[in-house]
CSV table of N, CA and C in Angstrom, one decimal:
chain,number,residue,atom,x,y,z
E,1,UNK,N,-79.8,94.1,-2.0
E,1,UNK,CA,-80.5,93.5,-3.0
E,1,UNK,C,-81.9,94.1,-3.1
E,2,UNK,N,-82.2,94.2,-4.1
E,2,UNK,CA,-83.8,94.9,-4.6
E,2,UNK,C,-85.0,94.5,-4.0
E,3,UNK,N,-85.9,94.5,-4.0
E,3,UNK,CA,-87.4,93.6,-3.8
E,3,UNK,C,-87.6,92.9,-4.4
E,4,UNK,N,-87.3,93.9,-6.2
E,4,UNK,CA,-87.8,93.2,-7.4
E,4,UNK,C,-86.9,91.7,-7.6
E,5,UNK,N,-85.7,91.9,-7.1
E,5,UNK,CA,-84.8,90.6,-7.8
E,5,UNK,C,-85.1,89.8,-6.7
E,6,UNK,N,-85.3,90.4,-5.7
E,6,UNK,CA,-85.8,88.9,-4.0
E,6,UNK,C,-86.7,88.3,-4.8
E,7,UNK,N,-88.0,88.9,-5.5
E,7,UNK,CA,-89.0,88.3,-6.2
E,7,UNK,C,-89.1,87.5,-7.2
E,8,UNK,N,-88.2,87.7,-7.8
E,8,UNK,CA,-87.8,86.8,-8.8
E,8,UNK,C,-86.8,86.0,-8.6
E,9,UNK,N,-86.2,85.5,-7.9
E,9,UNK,CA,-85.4,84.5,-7.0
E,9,UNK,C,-86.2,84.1,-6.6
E,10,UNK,N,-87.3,84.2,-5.9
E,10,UNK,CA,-87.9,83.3,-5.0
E,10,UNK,C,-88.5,81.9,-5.8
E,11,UNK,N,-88.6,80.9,-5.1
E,11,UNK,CA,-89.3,79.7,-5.9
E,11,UNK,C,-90.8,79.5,-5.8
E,12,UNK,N,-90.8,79.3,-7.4
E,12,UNK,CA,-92.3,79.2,-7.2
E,12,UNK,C,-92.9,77.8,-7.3
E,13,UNK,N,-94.1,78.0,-6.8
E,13,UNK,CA,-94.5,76.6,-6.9
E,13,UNK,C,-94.7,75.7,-8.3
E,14,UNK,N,-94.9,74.2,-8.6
E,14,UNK,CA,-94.6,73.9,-9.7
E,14,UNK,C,-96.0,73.8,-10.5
E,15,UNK,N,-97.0,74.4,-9.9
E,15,UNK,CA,-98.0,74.5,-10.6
E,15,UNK,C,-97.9,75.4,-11.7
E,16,UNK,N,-97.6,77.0,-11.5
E,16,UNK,CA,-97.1,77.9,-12.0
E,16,UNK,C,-96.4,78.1,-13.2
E,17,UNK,N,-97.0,78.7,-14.0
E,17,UNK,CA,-96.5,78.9,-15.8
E,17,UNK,C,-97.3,80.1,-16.1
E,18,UNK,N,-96.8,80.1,-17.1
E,18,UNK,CA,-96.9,81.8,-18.0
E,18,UNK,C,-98.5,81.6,-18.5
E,19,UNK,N,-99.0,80.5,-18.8
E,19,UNK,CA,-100.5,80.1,-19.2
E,19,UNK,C,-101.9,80.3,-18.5
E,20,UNK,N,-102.2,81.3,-18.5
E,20,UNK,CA,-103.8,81.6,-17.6
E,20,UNK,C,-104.7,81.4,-18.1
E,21,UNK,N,-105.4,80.2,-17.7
E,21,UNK,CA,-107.0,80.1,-18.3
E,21,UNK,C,-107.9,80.8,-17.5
E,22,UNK,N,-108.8,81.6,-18.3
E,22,UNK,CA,-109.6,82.3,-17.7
E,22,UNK,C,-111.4,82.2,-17.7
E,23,UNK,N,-112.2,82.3,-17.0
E,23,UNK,CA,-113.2,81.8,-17.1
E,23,UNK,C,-114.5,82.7,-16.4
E,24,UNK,N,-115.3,82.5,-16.6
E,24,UNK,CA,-116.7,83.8,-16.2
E,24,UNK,C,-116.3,85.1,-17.1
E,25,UNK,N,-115.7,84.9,-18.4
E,25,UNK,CA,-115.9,86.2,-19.0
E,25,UNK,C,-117.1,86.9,-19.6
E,26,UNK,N,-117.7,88.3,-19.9
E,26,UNK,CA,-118.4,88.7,-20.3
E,26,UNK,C,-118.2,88.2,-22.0
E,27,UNK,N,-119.8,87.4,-22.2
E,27,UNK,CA,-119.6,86.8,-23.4
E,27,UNK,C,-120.0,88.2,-24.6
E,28,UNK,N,-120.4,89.2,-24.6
E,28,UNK,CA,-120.0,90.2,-25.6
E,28,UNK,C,-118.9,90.7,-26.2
E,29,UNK,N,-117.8,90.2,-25.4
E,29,UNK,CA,-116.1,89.7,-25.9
E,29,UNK,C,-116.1,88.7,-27.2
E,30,UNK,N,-115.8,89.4,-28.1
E,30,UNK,CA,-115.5,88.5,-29.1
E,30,UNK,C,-114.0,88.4,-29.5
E,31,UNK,N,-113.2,87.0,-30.0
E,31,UNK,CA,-112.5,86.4,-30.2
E,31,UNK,C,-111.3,88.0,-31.0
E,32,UNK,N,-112.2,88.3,-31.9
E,32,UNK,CA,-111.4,89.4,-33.0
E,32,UNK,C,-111.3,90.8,-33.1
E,33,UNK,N,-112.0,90.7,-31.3
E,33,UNK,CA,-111.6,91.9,-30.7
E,33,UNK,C,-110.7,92.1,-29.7
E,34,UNK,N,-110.8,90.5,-28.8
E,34,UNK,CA,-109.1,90.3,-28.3
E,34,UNK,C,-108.2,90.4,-28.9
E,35,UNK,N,-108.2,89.9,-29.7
E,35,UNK,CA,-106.8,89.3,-30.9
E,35,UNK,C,-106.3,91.0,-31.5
E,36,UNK,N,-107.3,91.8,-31.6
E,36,UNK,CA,-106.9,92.8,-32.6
E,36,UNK,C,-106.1,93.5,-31.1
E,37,UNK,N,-106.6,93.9,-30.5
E,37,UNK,CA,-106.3,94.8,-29.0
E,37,UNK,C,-104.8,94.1,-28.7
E,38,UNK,N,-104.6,93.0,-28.2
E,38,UNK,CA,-103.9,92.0,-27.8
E,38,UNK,C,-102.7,91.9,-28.5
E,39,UNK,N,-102.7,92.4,-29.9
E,39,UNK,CA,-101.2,92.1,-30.9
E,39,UNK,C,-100.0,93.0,-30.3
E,40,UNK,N,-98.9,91.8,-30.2
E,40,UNK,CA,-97.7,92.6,-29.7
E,40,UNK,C,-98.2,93.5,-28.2
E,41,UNK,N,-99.3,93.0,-27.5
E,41,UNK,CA,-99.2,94.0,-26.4
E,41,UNK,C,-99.5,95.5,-26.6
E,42,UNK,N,-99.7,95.6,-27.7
E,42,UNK,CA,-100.4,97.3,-27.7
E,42,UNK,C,-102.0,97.4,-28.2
E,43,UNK,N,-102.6,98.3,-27.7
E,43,UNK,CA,-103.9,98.1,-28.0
E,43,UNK,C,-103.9,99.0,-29.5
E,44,UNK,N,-104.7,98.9,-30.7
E,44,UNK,CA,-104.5,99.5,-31.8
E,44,UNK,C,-105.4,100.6,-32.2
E,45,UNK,N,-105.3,101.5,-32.6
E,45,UNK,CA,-106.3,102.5,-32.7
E,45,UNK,C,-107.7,102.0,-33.6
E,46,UNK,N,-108.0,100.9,-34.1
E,46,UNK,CA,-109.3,100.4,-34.5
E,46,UNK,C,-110.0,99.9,-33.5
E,47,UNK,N,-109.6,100.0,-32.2
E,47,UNK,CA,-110.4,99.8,-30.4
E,47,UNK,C,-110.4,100.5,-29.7
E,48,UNK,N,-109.7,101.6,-30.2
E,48,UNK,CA,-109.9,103.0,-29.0
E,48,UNK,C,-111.1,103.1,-28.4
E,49,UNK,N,-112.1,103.1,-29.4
E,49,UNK,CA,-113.5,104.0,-28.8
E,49,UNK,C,-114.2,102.1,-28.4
E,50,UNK,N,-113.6,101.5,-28.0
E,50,UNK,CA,-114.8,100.0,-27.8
E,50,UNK,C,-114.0,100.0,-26.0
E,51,UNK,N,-115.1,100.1,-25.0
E,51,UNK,CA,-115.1,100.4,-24.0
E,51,UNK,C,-114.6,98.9,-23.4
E,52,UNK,N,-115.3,97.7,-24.1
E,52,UNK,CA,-115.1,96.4,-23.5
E,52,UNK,C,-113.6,96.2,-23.7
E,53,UNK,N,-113.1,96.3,-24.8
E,53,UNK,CA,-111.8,95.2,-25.3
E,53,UNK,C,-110.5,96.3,-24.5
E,54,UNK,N,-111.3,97.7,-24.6
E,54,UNK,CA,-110.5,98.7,-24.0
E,54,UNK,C,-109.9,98.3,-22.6
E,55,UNK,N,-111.2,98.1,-22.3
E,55,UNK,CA,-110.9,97.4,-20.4
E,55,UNK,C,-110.7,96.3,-20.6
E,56,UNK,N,-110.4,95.2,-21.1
E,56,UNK,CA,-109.7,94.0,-20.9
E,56,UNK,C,-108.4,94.0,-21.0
E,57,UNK,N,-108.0,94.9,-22.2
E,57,UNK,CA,-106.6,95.0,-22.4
E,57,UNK,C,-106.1,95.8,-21.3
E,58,UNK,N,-106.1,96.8,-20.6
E,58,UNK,CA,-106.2,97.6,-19.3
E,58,UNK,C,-106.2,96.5,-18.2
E,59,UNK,N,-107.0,95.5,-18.2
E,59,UNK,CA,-107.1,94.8,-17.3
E,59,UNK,C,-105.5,94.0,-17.1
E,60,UNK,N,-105.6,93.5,-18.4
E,60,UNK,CA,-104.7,91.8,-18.3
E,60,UNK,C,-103.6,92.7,-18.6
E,61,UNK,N,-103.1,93.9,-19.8
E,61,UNK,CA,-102.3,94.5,-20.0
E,61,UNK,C,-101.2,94.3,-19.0
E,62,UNK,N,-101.8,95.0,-17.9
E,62,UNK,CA,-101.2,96.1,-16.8
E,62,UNK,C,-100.0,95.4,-16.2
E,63,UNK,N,-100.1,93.8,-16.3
E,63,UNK,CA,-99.2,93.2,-15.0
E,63,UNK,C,-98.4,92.5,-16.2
E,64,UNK,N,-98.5,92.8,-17.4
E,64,UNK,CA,-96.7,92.4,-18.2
E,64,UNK,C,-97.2,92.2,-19.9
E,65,UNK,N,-96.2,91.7,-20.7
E,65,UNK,CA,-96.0,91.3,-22.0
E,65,UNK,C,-97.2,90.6,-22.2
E,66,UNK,N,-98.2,90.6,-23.1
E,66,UNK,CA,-98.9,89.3,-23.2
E,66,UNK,C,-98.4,88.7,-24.9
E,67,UNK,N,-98.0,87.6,-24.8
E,67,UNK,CA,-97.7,86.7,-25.9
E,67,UNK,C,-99.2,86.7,-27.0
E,68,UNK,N,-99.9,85.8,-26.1
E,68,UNK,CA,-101.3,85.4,-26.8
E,68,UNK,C,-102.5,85.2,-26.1
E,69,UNK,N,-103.2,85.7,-26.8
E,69,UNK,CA,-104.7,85.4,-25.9
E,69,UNK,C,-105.8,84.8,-27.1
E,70,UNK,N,-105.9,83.6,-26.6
E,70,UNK,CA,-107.3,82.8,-26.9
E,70,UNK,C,-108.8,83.0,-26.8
E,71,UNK,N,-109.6,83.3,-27.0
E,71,UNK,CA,-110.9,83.7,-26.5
E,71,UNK,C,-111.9,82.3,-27.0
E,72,UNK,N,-112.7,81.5,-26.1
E,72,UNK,CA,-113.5,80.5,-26.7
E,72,UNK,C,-114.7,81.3,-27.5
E,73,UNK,N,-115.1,80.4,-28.7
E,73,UNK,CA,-116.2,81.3,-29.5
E,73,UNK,C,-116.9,79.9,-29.7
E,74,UNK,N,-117.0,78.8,-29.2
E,74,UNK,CA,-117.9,77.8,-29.4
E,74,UNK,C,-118.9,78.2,-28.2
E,75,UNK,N,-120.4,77.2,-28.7
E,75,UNK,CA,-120.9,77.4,-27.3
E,75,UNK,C,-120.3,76.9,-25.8
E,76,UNK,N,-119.7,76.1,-26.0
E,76,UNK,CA,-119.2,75.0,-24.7
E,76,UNK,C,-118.4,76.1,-24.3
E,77,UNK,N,-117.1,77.0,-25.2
E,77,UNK,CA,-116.1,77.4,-24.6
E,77,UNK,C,-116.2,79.1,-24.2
E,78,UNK,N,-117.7,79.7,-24.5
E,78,UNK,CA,-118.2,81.4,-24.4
E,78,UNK,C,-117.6,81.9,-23.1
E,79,UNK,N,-117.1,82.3,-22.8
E,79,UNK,CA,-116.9,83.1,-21.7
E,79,UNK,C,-115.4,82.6,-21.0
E,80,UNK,N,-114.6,82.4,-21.7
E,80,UNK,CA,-113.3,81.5,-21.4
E,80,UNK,C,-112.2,82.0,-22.7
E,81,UNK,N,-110.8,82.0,-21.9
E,81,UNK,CA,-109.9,82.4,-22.6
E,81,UNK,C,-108.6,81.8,-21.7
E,82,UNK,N,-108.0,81.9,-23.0
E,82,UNK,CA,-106.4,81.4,-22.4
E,82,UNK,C,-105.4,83.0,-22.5
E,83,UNK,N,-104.9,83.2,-21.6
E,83,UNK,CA,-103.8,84.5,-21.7
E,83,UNK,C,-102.7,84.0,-21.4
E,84,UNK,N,-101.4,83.9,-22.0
E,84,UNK,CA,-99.9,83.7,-22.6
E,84,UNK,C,-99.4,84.8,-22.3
E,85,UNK,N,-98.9,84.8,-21.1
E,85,UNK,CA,-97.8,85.8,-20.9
E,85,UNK,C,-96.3,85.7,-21.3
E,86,UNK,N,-95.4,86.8,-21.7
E,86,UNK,CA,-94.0,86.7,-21.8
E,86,UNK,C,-93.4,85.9,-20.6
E,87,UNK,N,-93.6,86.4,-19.7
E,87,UNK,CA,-93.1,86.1,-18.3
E,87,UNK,C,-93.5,84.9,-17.7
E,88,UNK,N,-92.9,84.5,-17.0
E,88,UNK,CA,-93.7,83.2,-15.8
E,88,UNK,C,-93.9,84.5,-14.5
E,89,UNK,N,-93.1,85.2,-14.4
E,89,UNK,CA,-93.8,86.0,-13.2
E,89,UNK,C,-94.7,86.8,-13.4
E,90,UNK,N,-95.0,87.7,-14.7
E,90,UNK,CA,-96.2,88.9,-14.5
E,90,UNK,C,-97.6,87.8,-14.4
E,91,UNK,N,-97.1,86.7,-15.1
E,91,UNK,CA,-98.6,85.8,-15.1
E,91,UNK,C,-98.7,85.5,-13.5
E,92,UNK,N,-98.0,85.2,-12.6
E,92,UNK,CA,-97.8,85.2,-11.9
E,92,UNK,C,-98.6,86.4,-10.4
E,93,UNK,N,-98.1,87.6,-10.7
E,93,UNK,CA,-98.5,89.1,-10.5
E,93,UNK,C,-99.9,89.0,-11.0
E,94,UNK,N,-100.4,88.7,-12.0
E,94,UNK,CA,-101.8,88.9,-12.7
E,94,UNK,C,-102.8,88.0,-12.1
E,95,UNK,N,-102.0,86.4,-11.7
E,95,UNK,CA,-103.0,85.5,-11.1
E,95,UNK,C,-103.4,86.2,-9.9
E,96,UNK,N,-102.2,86.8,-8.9
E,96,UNK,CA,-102.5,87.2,-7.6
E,96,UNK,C,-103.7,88.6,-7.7
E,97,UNK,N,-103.3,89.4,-8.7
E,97,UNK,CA,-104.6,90.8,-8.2
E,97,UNK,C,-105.7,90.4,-9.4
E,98,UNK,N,-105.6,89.6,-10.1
E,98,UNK,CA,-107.1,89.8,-11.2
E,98,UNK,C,-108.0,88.4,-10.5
E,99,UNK,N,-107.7,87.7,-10.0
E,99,UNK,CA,-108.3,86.4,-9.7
E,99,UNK,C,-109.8,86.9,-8.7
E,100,UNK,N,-110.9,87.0,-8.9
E,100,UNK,CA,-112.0,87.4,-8.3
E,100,UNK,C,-112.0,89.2,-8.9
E,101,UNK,N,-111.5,89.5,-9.8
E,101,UNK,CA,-111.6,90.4,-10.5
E,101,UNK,C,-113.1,90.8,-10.7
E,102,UNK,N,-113.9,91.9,-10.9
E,102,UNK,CA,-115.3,92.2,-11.1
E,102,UNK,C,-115.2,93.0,-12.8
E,103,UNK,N,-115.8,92.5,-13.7
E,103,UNK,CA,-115.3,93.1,-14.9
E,103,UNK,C,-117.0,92.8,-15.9
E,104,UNK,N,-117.3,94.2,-15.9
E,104,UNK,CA,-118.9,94.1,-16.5
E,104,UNK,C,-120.0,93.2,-15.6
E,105,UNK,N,-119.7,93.1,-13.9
E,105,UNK,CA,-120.9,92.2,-13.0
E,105,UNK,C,-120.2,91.1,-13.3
E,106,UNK,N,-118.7,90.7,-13.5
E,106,UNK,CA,-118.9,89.3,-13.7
E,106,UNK,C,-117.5,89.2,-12.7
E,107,UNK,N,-117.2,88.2,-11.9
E,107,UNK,CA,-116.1,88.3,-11.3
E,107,UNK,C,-114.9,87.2,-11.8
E,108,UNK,N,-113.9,87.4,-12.4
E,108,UNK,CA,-113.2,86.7,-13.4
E,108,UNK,C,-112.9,85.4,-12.5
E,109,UNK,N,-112.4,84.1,-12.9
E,109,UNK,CA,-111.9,83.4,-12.2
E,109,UNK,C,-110.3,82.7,-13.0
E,110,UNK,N,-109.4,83.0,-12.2
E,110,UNK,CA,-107.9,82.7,-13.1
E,110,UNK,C,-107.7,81.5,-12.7
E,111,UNK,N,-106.7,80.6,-13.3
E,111,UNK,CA,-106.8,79.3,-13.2
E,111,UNK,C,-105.1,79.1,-13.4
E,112,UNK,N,-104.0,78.5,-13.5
E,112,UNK,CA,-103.2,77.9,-14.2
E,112,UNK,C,-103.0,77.1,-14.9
E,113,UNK,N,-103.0,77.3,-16.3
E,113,UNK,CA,-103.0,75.7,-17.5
E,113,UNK,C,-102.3,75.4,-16.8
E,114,UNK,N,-103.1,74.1,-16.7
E,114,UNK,CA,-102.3,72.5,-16.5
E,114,UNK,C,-102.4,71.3,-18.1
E,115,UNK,N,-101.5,71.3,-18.7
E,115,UNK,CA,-101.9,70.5,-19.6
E,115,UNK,C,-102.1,69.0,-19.4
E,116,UNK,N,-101.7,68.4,-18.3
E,116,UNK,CA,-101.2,67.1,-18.1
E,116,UNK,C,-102.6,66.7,-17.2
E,117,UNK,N,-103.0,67.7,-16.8
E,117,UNK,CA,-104.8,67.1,-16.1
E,117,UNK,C,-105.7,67.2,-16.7
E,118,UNK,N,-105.5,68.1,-18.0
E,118,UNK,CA,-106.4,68.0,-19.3
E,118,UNK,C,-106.3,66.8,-20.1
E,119,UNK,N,-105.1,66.4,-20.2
E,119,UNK,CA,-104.8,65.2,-20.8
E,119,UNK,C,-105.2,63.5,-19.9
E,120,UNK,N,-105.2,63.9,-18.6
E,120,UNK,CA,-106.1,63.1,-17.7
E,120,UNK,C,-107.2,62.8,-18.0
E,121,UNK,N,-108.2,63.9,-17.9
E,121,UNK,CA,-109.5,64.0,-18.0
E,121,UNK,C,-109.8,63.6,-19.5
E,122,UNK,N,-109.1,63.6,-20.4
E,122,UNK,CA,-109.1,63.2,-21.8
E,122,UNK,C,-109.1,61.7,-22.0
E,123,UNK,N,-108.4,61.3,-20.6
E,123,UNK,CA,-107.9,59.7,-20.9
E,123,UNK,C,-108.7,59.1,-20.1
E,124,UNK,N,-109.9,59.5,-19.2
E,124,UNK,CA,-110.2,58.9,-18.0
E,124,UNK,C,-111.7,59.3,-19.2
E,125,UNK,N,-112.0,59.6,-19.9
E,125,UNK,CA,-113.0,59.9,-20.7
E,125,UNK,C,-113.0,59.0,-21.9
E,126,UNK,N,-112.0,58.3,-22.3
E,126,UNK,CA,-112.0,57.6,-23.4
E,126,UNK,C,-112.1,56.0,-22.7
E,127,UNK,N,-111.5,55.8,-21.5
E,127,UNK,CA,-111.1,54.8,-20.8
E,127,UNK,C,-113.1,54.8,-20.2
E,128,UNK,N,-113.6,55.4,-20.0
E,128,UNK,CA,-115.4,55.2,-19.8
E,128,UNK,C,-116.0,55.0,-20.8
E,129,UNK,N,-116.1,55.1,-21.9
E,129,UNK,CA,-116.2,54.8,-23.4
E,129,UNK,C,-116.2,53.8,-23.8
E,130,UNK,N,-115.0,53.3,-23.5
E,130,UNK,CA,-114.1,51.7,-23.9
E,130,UNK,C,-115.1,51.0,-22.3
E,131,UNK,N,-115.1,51.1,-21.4
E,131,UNK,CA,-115.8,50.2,-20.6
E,131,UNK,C,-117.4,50.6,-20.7
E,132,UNK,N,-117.9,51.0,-21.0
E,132,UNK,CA,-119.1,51.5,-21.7
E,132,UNK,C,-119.3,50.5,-22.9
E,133,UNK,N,-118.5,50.7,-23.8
E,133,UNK,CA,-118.2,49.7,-25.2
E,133,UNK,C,-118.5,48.3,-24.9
E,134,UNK,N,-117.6,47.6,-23.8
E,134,UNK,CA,-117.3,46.6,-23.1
E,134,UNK,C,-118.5,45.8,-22.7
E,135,UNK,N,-119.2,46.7,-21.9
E,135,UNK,CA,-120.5,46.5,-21.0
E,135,UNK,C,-121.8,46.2,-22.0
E,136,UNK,N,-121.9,46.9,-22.8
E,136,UNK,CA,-122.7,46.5,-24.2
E,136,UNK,C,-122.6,45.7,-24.8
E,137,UNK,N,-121.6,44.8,-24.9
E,137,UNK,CA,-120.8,44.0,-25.9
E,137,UNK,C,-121.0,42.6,-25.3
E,138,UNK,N,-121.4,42.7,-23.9
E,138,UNK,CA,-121.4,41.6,-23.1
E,138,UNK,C,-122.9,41.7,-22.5
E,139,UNK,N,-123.5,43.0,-22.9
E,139,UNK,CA,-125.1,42.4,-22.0
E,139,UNK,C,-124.5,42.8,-20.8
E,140,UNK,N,-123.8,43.6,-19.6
E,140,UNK,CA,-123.8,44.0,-18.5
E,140,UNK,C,-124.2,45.3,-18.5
E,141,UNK,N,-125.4,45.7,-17.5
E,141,UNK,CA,-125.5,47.1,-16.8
E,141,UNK,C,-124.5,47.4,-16.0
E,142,UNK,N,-124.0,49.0,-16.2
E,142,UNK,CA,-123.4,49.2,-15.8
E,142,UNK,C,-124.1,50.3,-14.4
């Protein structure tokens, strides 16, 4: 049996999905120069000569298919992106060698979407709000 198929047999933990959020990016990355680089996985000849989007696609490219990539362009979200791989394993391959990556002085940090702890922190934020609300309503310091 292969290496490659041991590797892909093996079980992965259930944290693990094709979804990388990524974070400490160099904010000179703009959204519509991911997106153009990023289509179908090939970089397009209207980015050849742009050294940044050149090396990101190079970067994230390398370890498989990428579906989609998100870039934040609010102030809250500058320097953050979601990357969508075809695979659950290249995302996989990509968490293990780019995670502390160094890209323009900046050292990337990879993450795993978790939607269901975003959806926590969503509920545990409305649920302080409502007791917030509560505490007002009745004259108690909280």
């Amino acid at each position: 049996m292969s290496a490659a198929l041991k590797v892909r047999q093996a079980r992965l933990p259930p944290d693990v999905n094709r979804i990388l959020f990524v974070r400490n990016l160099p904010f000179n990355i703009s959204a519509e120069e991911v997106r153009r680089v990023w289509i179908g996985g090939v970089a397009t000849k209207a980015l050849q000569g742009d050294p940044v989007s050149g090396q990101m696609y190079e970067i994230f490219g390398k370890y498989g298919a990428i579906r989609q990539v998100r870039v934040g362009t609010s102030k809250d979200s500058r320097g953050t992106a979601y990357v969508v791989y075809e695979d659950i394993y290249d995302a996989r391959t990509a968490m293990e060698h780019l995670n502390g990556f160094n890209v323009q002085n900046r050292y990337l940090i990879l993450v795993y979407f978790n939607p269901s702890k975003r959806r926590a922190n969503a509920n545990l934020k409305a649920q302080e709000d409502a007791l917030k609300a509560t505490q007002a309503k009745h004259g108690v310091d909280g």
